[in-house]
Tab-separated table of C-alpha atoms in Angstrom:
chain	number	residue	atom	x	y	z
L	176	MET	CA	93.085	131.619	85.035
L	177	SER	CA	89.726	133.002	83.981
L	178	HIS	CA	86.948	133.041	86.616
L	179	ASN	CA	84.665	131.621	83.906
L	180	VAL	CA	86.519	128.285	83.993
L	181	SER	CA	84.356	125.552	85.504
L	182	VAL	CA	86.080	123.012	87.738
L	183	GLY	CA	84.881	119.562	88.894
L	184	ILE	CA	86.643	117.737	91.703
L	185	VAL	CA	86.395	113.938	91.901
L	186	ALA	CA	87.150	111.712	94.968
L	187	ASP	CA	87.118	107.936	95.402
L	188	TRP	CA	84.975	108.137	98.539
L	189	LEU	CA	84.523	110.705	101.299
L	190	VAL	CA	84.305	108.983	104.666
L	191	THR	CA	87.256	110.164	106.742
L	192	PHE	CA	89.647	113.067	106.406
L	193	ALA	CA	92.970	111.531	105.495
L	194	GLY	CA	95.667	112.056	102.786
L	195	ALA	CA	93.445	111.910	99.681
L	196	GLU	CA	90.902	114.175	101.355
L	197	LYS	CA	93.606	116.741	102.230
L	198	VAL	CA	94.369	116.986	98.565
L	199	ILE	CA	90.638	117.510	97.819
L	200	ALA	CA	90.571	120.326	100.421
L	201	GLU	CA	93.490	122.005	98.658
L	202	PHE	CA	91.685	121.711	95.290
L	203	ILE	CA	88.711	123.473	96.915
L	204	LYS	CA	90.946	126.213	98.311
L	205	LEU	CA	92.157	126.869	94.779
L	206	TYR	CA	88.725	126.657	93.239
L	207	PRO	CA	86.059	127.491	95.900
L	208	ASP	CA	83.268	127.461	93.326
L	209	ALA	CA	84.086	123.906	92.132
L	210	ASP	CA	81.572	121.033	92.326
L	211	ILE	CA	82.577	117.813	94.100
L	212	TYR	CA	81.829	114.242	93.008
L	213	SER	CA	82.382	111.002	94.870
L	214	VAL	CA	81.205	107.359	94.895
L	215	VAL	CA	79.856	107.988	98.438
L	216	ASP	CA	79.956	110.940	100.810
L	217	PHE	CA	79.548	110.190	104.505
L	218	LEU	CA	81.823	112.895	105.929
L	219	SER	CA	81.206	114.009	109.453
L	220	ASP	CA	80.138	117.617	110.035
L	221	GLU	CA	83.599	118.316	111.530
L	222	SER	CA	85.429	116.964	108.481
L	223	ARG	CA	83.070	118.776	106.118
L	224	LYS	CA	84.139	122.123	107.600
L	225	LYS	CA	87.491	121.513	105.871
L	226	PHE	CA	85.565	121.320	102.592
L	227	TYR	CA	83.865	124.631	103.463
L	228	GLY	CA	80.573	122.815	103.930
L	229	LYS	CA	80.443	121.412	100.393
L	230	GLU	CA	78.663	118.118	99.750
L	231	ALA	CA	79.494	115.783	96.873
L	232	THR	CA	77.253	114.594	94.121
L	233	THR	CA	77.356	110.835	94.742
L	234	SER	CA	76.740	107.591	92.860
L	235	PHE	CA	74.056	104.950	93.304
L	236	ILE	CA	76.237	103.191	95.886
L	237	GLN	CA	75.369	105.970	98.347
L	238	ARG	CA	71.885	104.544	98.500
L	239	LEU	CA	72.684	100.870	98.704
L	240	PRO	CA	72.100	98.967	101.998
L	241	PHE	CA	74.710	99.435	104.733
L	242	ALA	CA	76.812	101.640	102.386
L	243	LYS	CA	77.860	103.980	105.263
L	244	LYS	CA	79.701	101.217	107.101
L	245	LYS	CA	80.294	98.668	104.308
L	246	TYR	CA	80.998	100.899	101.334
L	247	GLN	CA	84.301	99.130	100.544
L	248	GLN	CA	82.426	95.877	100.033
L	249	TYR	CA	80.838	97.486	97.044
L	250	LEU	CA	84.234	97.799	95.345
L	251	PRO	CA	83.204	95.545	92.428
L	252	LEU	CA	80.524	98.122	91.538
L	253	MET	CA	82.760	101.184	91.875
L	254	PRO	CA	84.184	101.268	88.312
L	255	LEU	CA	80.583	101.354	87.043
L	256	ALA	CA	79.588	103.899	89.723
L	257	ILE	CA	82.391	106.402	88.949
L	258	GLU	CA	81.500	106.275	85.263
L	259	GLN	CA	77.932	107.355	86.032
L	260	LEU	CA	79.006	110.632	87.624
L	261	ASP	CA	78.344	113.332	85.026
L	262	VAL	CA	81.205	115.874	84.951
L	263	THR	CA	80.612	116.965	81.344
L	264	GLY	CA	79.764	120.519	82.390
L	265	HIS	CA	83.308	121.291	83.556
L	266	ASP	CA	86.306	122.640	81.694
L	267	ILE	CA	88.814	121.177	84.180
L	268	VAL	CA	88.388	117.907	86.076
L	269	LEU	CA	90.701	117.312	89.071
L	270	SER	CA	90.678	113.846	90.624
L	271	SER	CA	92.356	112.657	93.840
L	272	SER	CA	92.681	108.915	93.299
L	273	HIS	CA	93.922	105.815	95.085
L	274	ALA	CA	91.183	103.631	93.698
L	275	VAL	CA	88.642	104.594	91.003
L	276	ALA	CA	88.406	108.400	90.854
L	277	LYS	CA	90.746	108.736	87.906
L	278	GLY	CA	88.260	106.563	85.847
L	279	VAL	CA	85.625	109.360	85.665
L	280	LEU	CA	84.580	109.933	82.011
L	281	THR	CA	85.826	113.129	80.341
L	282	GLY	CA	85.836	114.417	76.773
L	283	PRO	CA	88.514	115.807	74.423
L	284	ASP	CA	87.716	119.408	75.315
L	285	GLN	CA	88.100	118.798	79.045
L	286	LEU	CA	91.401	118.866	80.889
L	287	HIS	CA	91.658	115.946	83.339
L	288	ILE	CA	94.477	116.145	85.906
L	289	SER	CA	94.685	113.260	88.307
L	290	TYR	CA	96.620	113.396	91.568
L	291	VAL	CA	97.400	109.742	92.200
L	292	HIS	CA	98.247	108.500	95.700
L	293	SER	CA	98.782	105.045	94.180
L	294	PRO	CA	97.406	102.826	91.409
L	295	ILE	CA	94.939	100.480	93.133
L	296	ARG	CA	97.339	98.682	95.448
L	297	TYR	CA	95.432	95.499	96.031
L	298	ALA	CA	94.881	94.975	92.289
L	299	TRP	CA	98.485	95.421	91.225
L	300	ASP	CA	101.759	94.623	93.011
L	301	PHE	CA	100.103	94.161	96.460
L	302	GLN	CA	97.581	91.664	95.136
L	303	HIS	CA	99.176	88.526	96.659
L	304	GLN	CA	99.731	90.174	100.065
L	305	TYR	CA	96.131	91.452	100.035
L	306	LEU	CA	94.693	88.029	99.262
L	307	ARG	CA	96.770	86.376	102.053
L	308	GLU	CA	95.766	88.975	104.639
L	309	ALA	CA	92.060	88.771	103.620
L	310	GLY	CA	92.150	84.938	103.773
L	311	LEU	CA	91.338	84.819	100.039
L	312	ASN	CA	94.424	83.033	98.787
L	313	LYS	CA	92.619	79.682	98.195
L	314	GLY	CA	89.230	78.127	97.569
L	315	LEU	CA	86.298	79.345	95.536
L	316	LYS	CA	86.186	82.800	97.156
L	317	GLY	CA	89.895	83.152	96.376
L	318	ASN	CA	89.366	82.296	92.746
L	319	LEU	CA	86.491	84.752	92.493
L	320	ALA	CA	88.631	87.471	94.128
L	321	ARG	CA	91.468	86.864	91.644
L	322	TRP	CA	89.027	87.009	88.696
L	323	PHE	CA	87.593	90.302	90.000
L	324	LEU	CA	91.047	91.787	90.526
L	325	HIS	CA	91.999	90.771	87.003
L	326	LYS	CA	88.953	92.686	85.705
L	327	ILE	CA	89.843	95.710	87.888
L	328	ARG	CA	93.333	95.765	86.383
L	329	MET	CA	91.916	95.796	82.868
L	330	TRP	CA	89.567	98.643	83.743
L	331	ASP	CA	92.259	100.568	85.632
L	332	TYR	CA	94.724	100.360	82.761
L	333	ARG	CA	92.144	101.339	80.160
L	334	THR	CA	90.914	104.400	82.096
L	335	ALA	CA	94.413	105.798	82.365
L	336	ASN	CA	93.861	106.991	78.769
L	337	GLY	CA	91.214	109.417	80.060
L	338	VAL	CA	93.782	111.317	82.100
L	339	ASP	CA	95.693	114.183	80.461
L	340	HIS	CA	98.290	114.648	83.228
L	341	PHE	CA	99.236	112.496	86.175
L	342	ILE	CA	100.610	113.922	89.384
L	343	ALA	CA	102.253	111.430	91.726
L	344	ASN	CA	102.643	111.988	95.454
L	345	SER	CA	106.266	110.706	95.331
L	346	GLN	CA	108.938	109.504	92.914
L	347	PHE	CA	108.119	106.010	94.167
L	348	ILE	CA	104.503	106.330	92.984
L	349	ALA	CA	105.658	107.951	89.734
L	350	ARG	CA	107.626	104.773	89.062
L	351	ARG	CA	104.568	102.670	89.897
L	352	ILE	CA	102.418	104.746	87.518
L	353	LYS	CA	104.991	104.260	84.773
L	354	LYS	CA	105.042	100.498	85.447
L	355	VAL	CA	101.237	100.077	85.594
L	356	TYR	CA	99.948	102.652	83.055
L	357	GLY	CA	103.036	103.243	80.905
L	358	ARG	CA	102.623	106.998	81.607
L	359	ASP	CA	104.950	109.635	82.954
L	360	ALA	CA	103.868	111.495	86.083
L	361	ASP	CA	104.993	114.774	87.581
L	362	VAL	CA	105.671	114.721	91.328
L	363	ILE	CA	104.163	117.121	93.838
L	364	TYR	CA	104.613	115.925	97.376
L	365	PRO	CA	101.354	115.915	99.378
L	366	PRO	CA	100.560	118.558	101.987
L	367	VAL	CA	101.686	117.858	105.534
L	368	ASP	CA	100.397	120.106	108.331
L	369	VAL	CA	103.906	120.634	109.743
L	370	GLU	CA	102.834	123.811	111.601
L	371	ARG	CA	100.651	121.595	113.874
L	372	PHE	CA	103.910	120.203	115.347
L	373	THR	CA	106.404	122.215	117.345
L	374	LEU	CA	110.149	121.709	117.641
L	375	GLN	CA	111.437	120.175	120.883
L	376	GLU	CA	115.206	119.777	121.160
L	377	ASN	CA	115.438	118.002	124.540
L	378	LYS	CA	114.364	114.406	124.050
L	379	GLU	CA	113.343	111.794	126.618
L	380	ASP	CA	114.475	108.205	126.833
L	381	PHE	CA	111.788	106.398	124.911
L	382	TYR	CA	110.937	105.433	121.312
L	383	PHE	CA	107.571	106.142	119.771
L	384	THR	CA	105.273	104.825	117.016
L	385	ALA	CA	101.718	105.776	116.040
L	386	SER	CA	99.511	104.247	113.359
L	387	ARG	CA	96.300	102.453	112.519
L	388	MET	CA	96.842	98.857	113.598
L	389	VAL	CA	96.311	97.142	110.274
L	390	PRO	CA	98.629	94.480	108.841
L	391	TYR	CA	100.648	96.521	106.307
L	392	LYS	CA	101.614	99.129	108.894
L	393	ARG	CA	103.711	96.432	110.581
L	394	ILE	CA	103.278	97.685	114.163
L	395	ASP	CA	103.520	93.991	115.133
L	396	LEU	CA	107.096	93.922	113.802
L	397	ILE	CA	108.018	97.005	115.840
L	398	VAL	CA	106.561	95.530	119.014
L	399	GLU	CA	108.216	92.206	118.429
L	400	ALA	CA	111.600	93.889	117.976
L	401	PHE	CA	111.349	96.016	121.078
L	402	SER	CA	110.168	93.039	123.118
L	403	GLN	CA	113.637	91.632	122.389
L	404	MET	CA	115.256	94.858	123.662
L	405	PRO	CA	113.898	95.065	127.260
L	406	ASP	CA	116.340	97.915	128.025
L	407	LYS	CA	114.501	100.215	125.571
L	408	LYS	CA	111.128	101.726	126.176
L	409	LEU	CA	108.535	101.915	123.388
L	410	VAL	CA	105.234	103.877	123.428
L	411	VAL	CA	102.570	102.878	120.888
L	412	ILE	CA	99.486	104.953	119.955
L	413	GLY	CA	96.775	103.603	117.648
L	414	ASP	CA	93.983	101.101	117.381
L	415	GLY	CA	92.662	98.664	114.820
L	416	SER	CA	92.140	95.065	113.801
L	417	GLU	CA	95.673	94.023	114.857
L	418	MET	CA	95.376	95.298	118.436
L	419	GLY	CA	94.953	91.850	120.050
L	420	LYS	CA	97.842	90.358	118.129
L	421	ILE	CA	100.070	93.307	118.984
L	422	LYS	CA	99.263	93.331	122.684
L	423	ALA	CA	100.060	89.601	122.868
L	424	LYS	CA	103.581	90.338	121.607
L	425	ALA	CA	104.243	93.270	123.922
L	426	GLY	CA	106.877	93.011	126.677
L	427	SER	CA	106.841	95.002	129.899
L	428	ASN	CA	108.970	97.741	128.326
L	429	ILE	CA	106.198	98.491	125.809
L	430	GLU	CA	103.280	100.830	126.599
L	431	ILE	CA	100.290	100.516	124.271
L	432	LEU	CA	97.964	103.477	124.705
L	433	GLY	CA	95.367	102.669	122.026
L	434	TYR	CA	93.609	105.569	120.270
L	435	GLN	CA	94.563	109.012	121.581
L	436	PRO	CA	93.552	112.529	120.559
L	437	ASP	CA	95.889	114.597	118.385
L	438	ASP	CA	97.298	116.665	121.191
L	439	VAL	CA	98.415	113.573	123.074
L	440	MET	CA	100.034	112.104	119.976
L	441	GLN	CA	101.804	115.356	119.223
L	442	ASP	CA	103.155	115.516	122.792
L	443	TYR	CA	104.702	112.038	122.575
L	444	MET	CA	106.045	112.851	119.094
L	445	ARG	CA	107.857	115.899	120.440
L	446	ARG	CA	109.396	114.153	123.432
L	447	ALA	CA	110.470	110.863	121.819
L	448	LYS	CA	114.086	109.965	121.230
L	449	ALA	CA	113.067	108.615	117.810
L	450	PHE	CA	109.969	107.747	115.788
L	451	VAL	CA	109.876	104.167	114.482
L	452	PHE	CA	108.223	103.396	111.123
L	453	ALA	CA	108.057	99.888	109.583
L	454	ALA	CA	105.566	100.231	106.734
L	455	GLU	CA	106.242	100.432	103.012
L	456	GLU	CA	104.269	103.571	102.279
L	457	ASP	CA	103.720	105.515	99.061
L	458	PHE	CA	104.732	108.719	100.821
L	459	GLY	CA	104.327	108.385	104.607
L	460	ILE	CA	102.988	111.478	106.422
L	461	THR	CA	103.851	110.490	110.042
L	462	PRO	CA	107.652	110.375	109.454
L	463	VAL	CA	107.434	113.972	108.195
L	464	GLU	CA	105.326	114.954	111.244
L	465	ALA	CA	107.968	113.405	113.491
L	466	GLN	CA	110.692	115.395	111.823
L	467	ALA	CA	108.580	118.572	112.202
L	468	SER	CA	108.726	117.892	115.948
L	469	GLY	CA	112.542	117.656	115.747
L	470	THR	CA	112.362	113.905	116.202
L	471	PRO	CA	114.615	111.570	114.141
L	472	VAL	CA	113.044	108.604	112.327
L	473	ILE	CA	114.078	104.953	112.227
L	474	ALA	CA	112.316	103.666	109.103
L	475	PHE	CA	112.103	100.688	106.777
L	476	GLY	CA	114.133	101.839	103.807
L	477	LYS	CA	111.664	101.397	101.002
L	478	GLY	CA	108.963	103.561	99.435
L	479	GLY	CA	108.292	107.252	100.061
L	480	VAL	CA	110.535	107.536	103.171
L	481	LEU	CA	113.571	107.393	100.869
L	482	GLU	CA	112.431	110.846	99.653
L	483	THR	CA	111.460	112.375	103.003
L	484	ILE	CA	114.272	111.221	105.370
L	485	ARG	CA	117.970	112.038	104.996
L	486	PRO	CA	119.824	109.002	106.358
L	487	TYR	CA	122.832	109.116	108.637
L	488	GLY	CA	125.915	109.576	106.561
L	489	GLU	CA	124.403	112.380	104.508
L	490	LYS	CA	124.682	116.049	105.406
L	491	HIS	CA	122.033	117.208	107.882
L	492	ALA	CA	120.825	113.675	108.509
L	493	THR	CA	117.353	113.146	109.955
L	494	GLY	CA	117.187	109.379	110.582
L	495	VAL	CA	118.399	105.872	109.827
L	496	PHE	CA	116.972	103.104	107.632
L	497	PHE	CA	116.692	99.331	108.187
L	498	ALA	CA	116.941	97.083	105.139
L	499	GLU	CA	114.431	94.301	105.803
L	500	GLN	CA	110.976	94.092	107.353
L	501	THR	CA	112.230	91.826	110.132
L	502	ALA	CA	112.694	92.238	113.857
L	503	ALA	CA	116.414	91.487	113.493
L	504	SER	CA	116.927	94.229	110.930
L	505	LEU	CA	115.032	96.776	113.076
L	506	ILE	CA	116.930	95.810	116.209
L	507	LYS	CA	120.199	96.362	114.372
L	508	ALA	CA	119.031	99.835	113.260
L	509	VAL	CA	117.896	100.808	116.760
L	510	ARG	CA	121.260	99.757	118.205
L	511	HIS	CA	123.020	101.716	115.470
L	512	PHE	CA	120.848	104.767	116.109
L	513	ASP	CA	121.825	104.731	119.763
L	514	THR	CA	125.472	105.098	118.848
L	515	ILE	CA	124.990	108.081	116.475
L	516	LYS	CA	121.891	109.795	117.811
L	517	ASP	CA	123.773	112.912	118.903
L	518	SER	CA	124.801	113.490	115.293
L	519	ILE	CA	121.168	113.928	114.227
L	520	LEU	CA	120.037	117.392	115.231
L	521	PRO	CA	116.380	118.246	115.934
L	522	LEU	CA	116.703	121.498	114.028
L	523	ASP	CA	117.816	119.660	110.888
L	524	CYS	CA	114.801	117.324	111.214
L	525	ARG	CA	112.526	120.341	111.517
L	526	GLU	CA	114.070	122.120	108.510
L	527	ASN	CA	113.710	119.008	106.365
L	528	ALA	CA	110.023	118.628	107.260
L	529	LEU	CA	109.231	122.201	106.250
L	530	LYS	CA	109.882	121.238	102.626
L	531	PHE	CA	106.624	119.321	102.683
L	532	SER	CA	104.367	122.065	104.077
L	533	GLY	CA	100.798	122.732	103.032
L	534	GLU	CA	101.720	126.183	101.719
L	535	ARG	CA	104.390	124.689	99.481
L	536	PHE	CA	101.857	122.169	98.119
L	537	HIS	CA	99.286	124.860	97.522
L	538	ASN	CA	101.694	127.020	95.499
L	539	GLU	CA	103.104	124.147	93.447
L	540	LEU	CA	99.669	122.768	92.631
L	541	ASP	CA	98.318	126.205	91.665
L	542	GLU	CA	101.210	126.878	89.276
L	543	TYR	CA	100.993	123.320	87.805
L	544	ILE	CA	97.255	123.523	87.006
L	545	LYS	CA	97.558	127.052	85.510
L	546	THR	CA	100.459	125.934	83.305
L	547	LYS	CA	98.639	122.821	82.078
L	548	TRP	CA	95.452	124.762	81.417
L	549	HIS	CA	97.359	127.355	79.374
L	550	ASP	CA	99.127	124.624	77.387
L	551	PHE	CA	95.859	122.770	76.813
L	552	ASN	CA	94.240	125.873	75.362
L	553	GLU	CA	97.207	126.599	73.182
L	554	ARG	CA	96.983	123.105	71.642
L	555	LYS	CA	93.230	123.574	71.062
L	556	ARG	CA	93.856	126.936	69.391
L	557	ILE	CA	96.436	125.414	67.019
L	558	VAL	CA	94.114	122.555	66.082
L	559	TYR	CA	91.122	124.815	65.468
């Protein structure tokens, strides 16, 4: 690709360094001269190092009261805000979107490729769950929330037309994109820093889970299930709004460590008999990290894990699934795992995880963008 090609990179918001931001960082590695745009940018100095010190051009929301802590409360303004970011000077626009980034305005002579982590979850198929968990399923506030989400859906569907090519982070999300936008998406699995985790073949007699303690992660379900299995030890790392509820459910066989630094989390991940995962995730990075440590995964069998875990019964299995998000279903899976655990080899887990490495992502993304840019220019040449 010519060095004269100008690239703009668009994020929803830059506050922490998580999955969407890791994709932004890979965009920047490919195009170090690119400009970045975001609704808000409050990255810490440490996180900004991963963006090579780059700061984003931001929207008016950046300057609104309490935006640094309460930026998500300005969600009703974000469709307007993302449309005010001027990316017209770029030949290629790359967006990393789980909310509004894909709605940035582009013209017919610009190539817009959007890496979608999910269509806006709380506006589409997760709407009813979101409203229940937020206490907005009744009353005037609930009606206002439903009206707003209806408007978001209309905007989200309309702005899909401004994207030339969708990349989904899993086949699961590709199906969601097809359902919501009526568009096909190519799949490039997101980058997982598997090299940060080392293989350990000798496992200790405890189960492990780690996550933000928010409702959809279902750490409460895992703790509830293990409280009914007092003969099995569970270690939990993480913190969040559900901490009090989760502690109240924990039996004496459950150790809740709260937030821990990465090296502590990695140590428990390596030593655990199995990693337990109860969320319905679009992709799910931590199950891949567990496998990179040689640790099998016991996971709720829906969403991205169906693409990242090979279940017992398949060749080179790396885990087992449970069918329902209930304590009874998880207990059954744990009991089953205990009978077949010697059939799941740490080395097979590690080998499976390497398929999702950052280097693999970098190479696939590079080739994809170059191919689409070449095709885009060929079509323009034929037209003109």
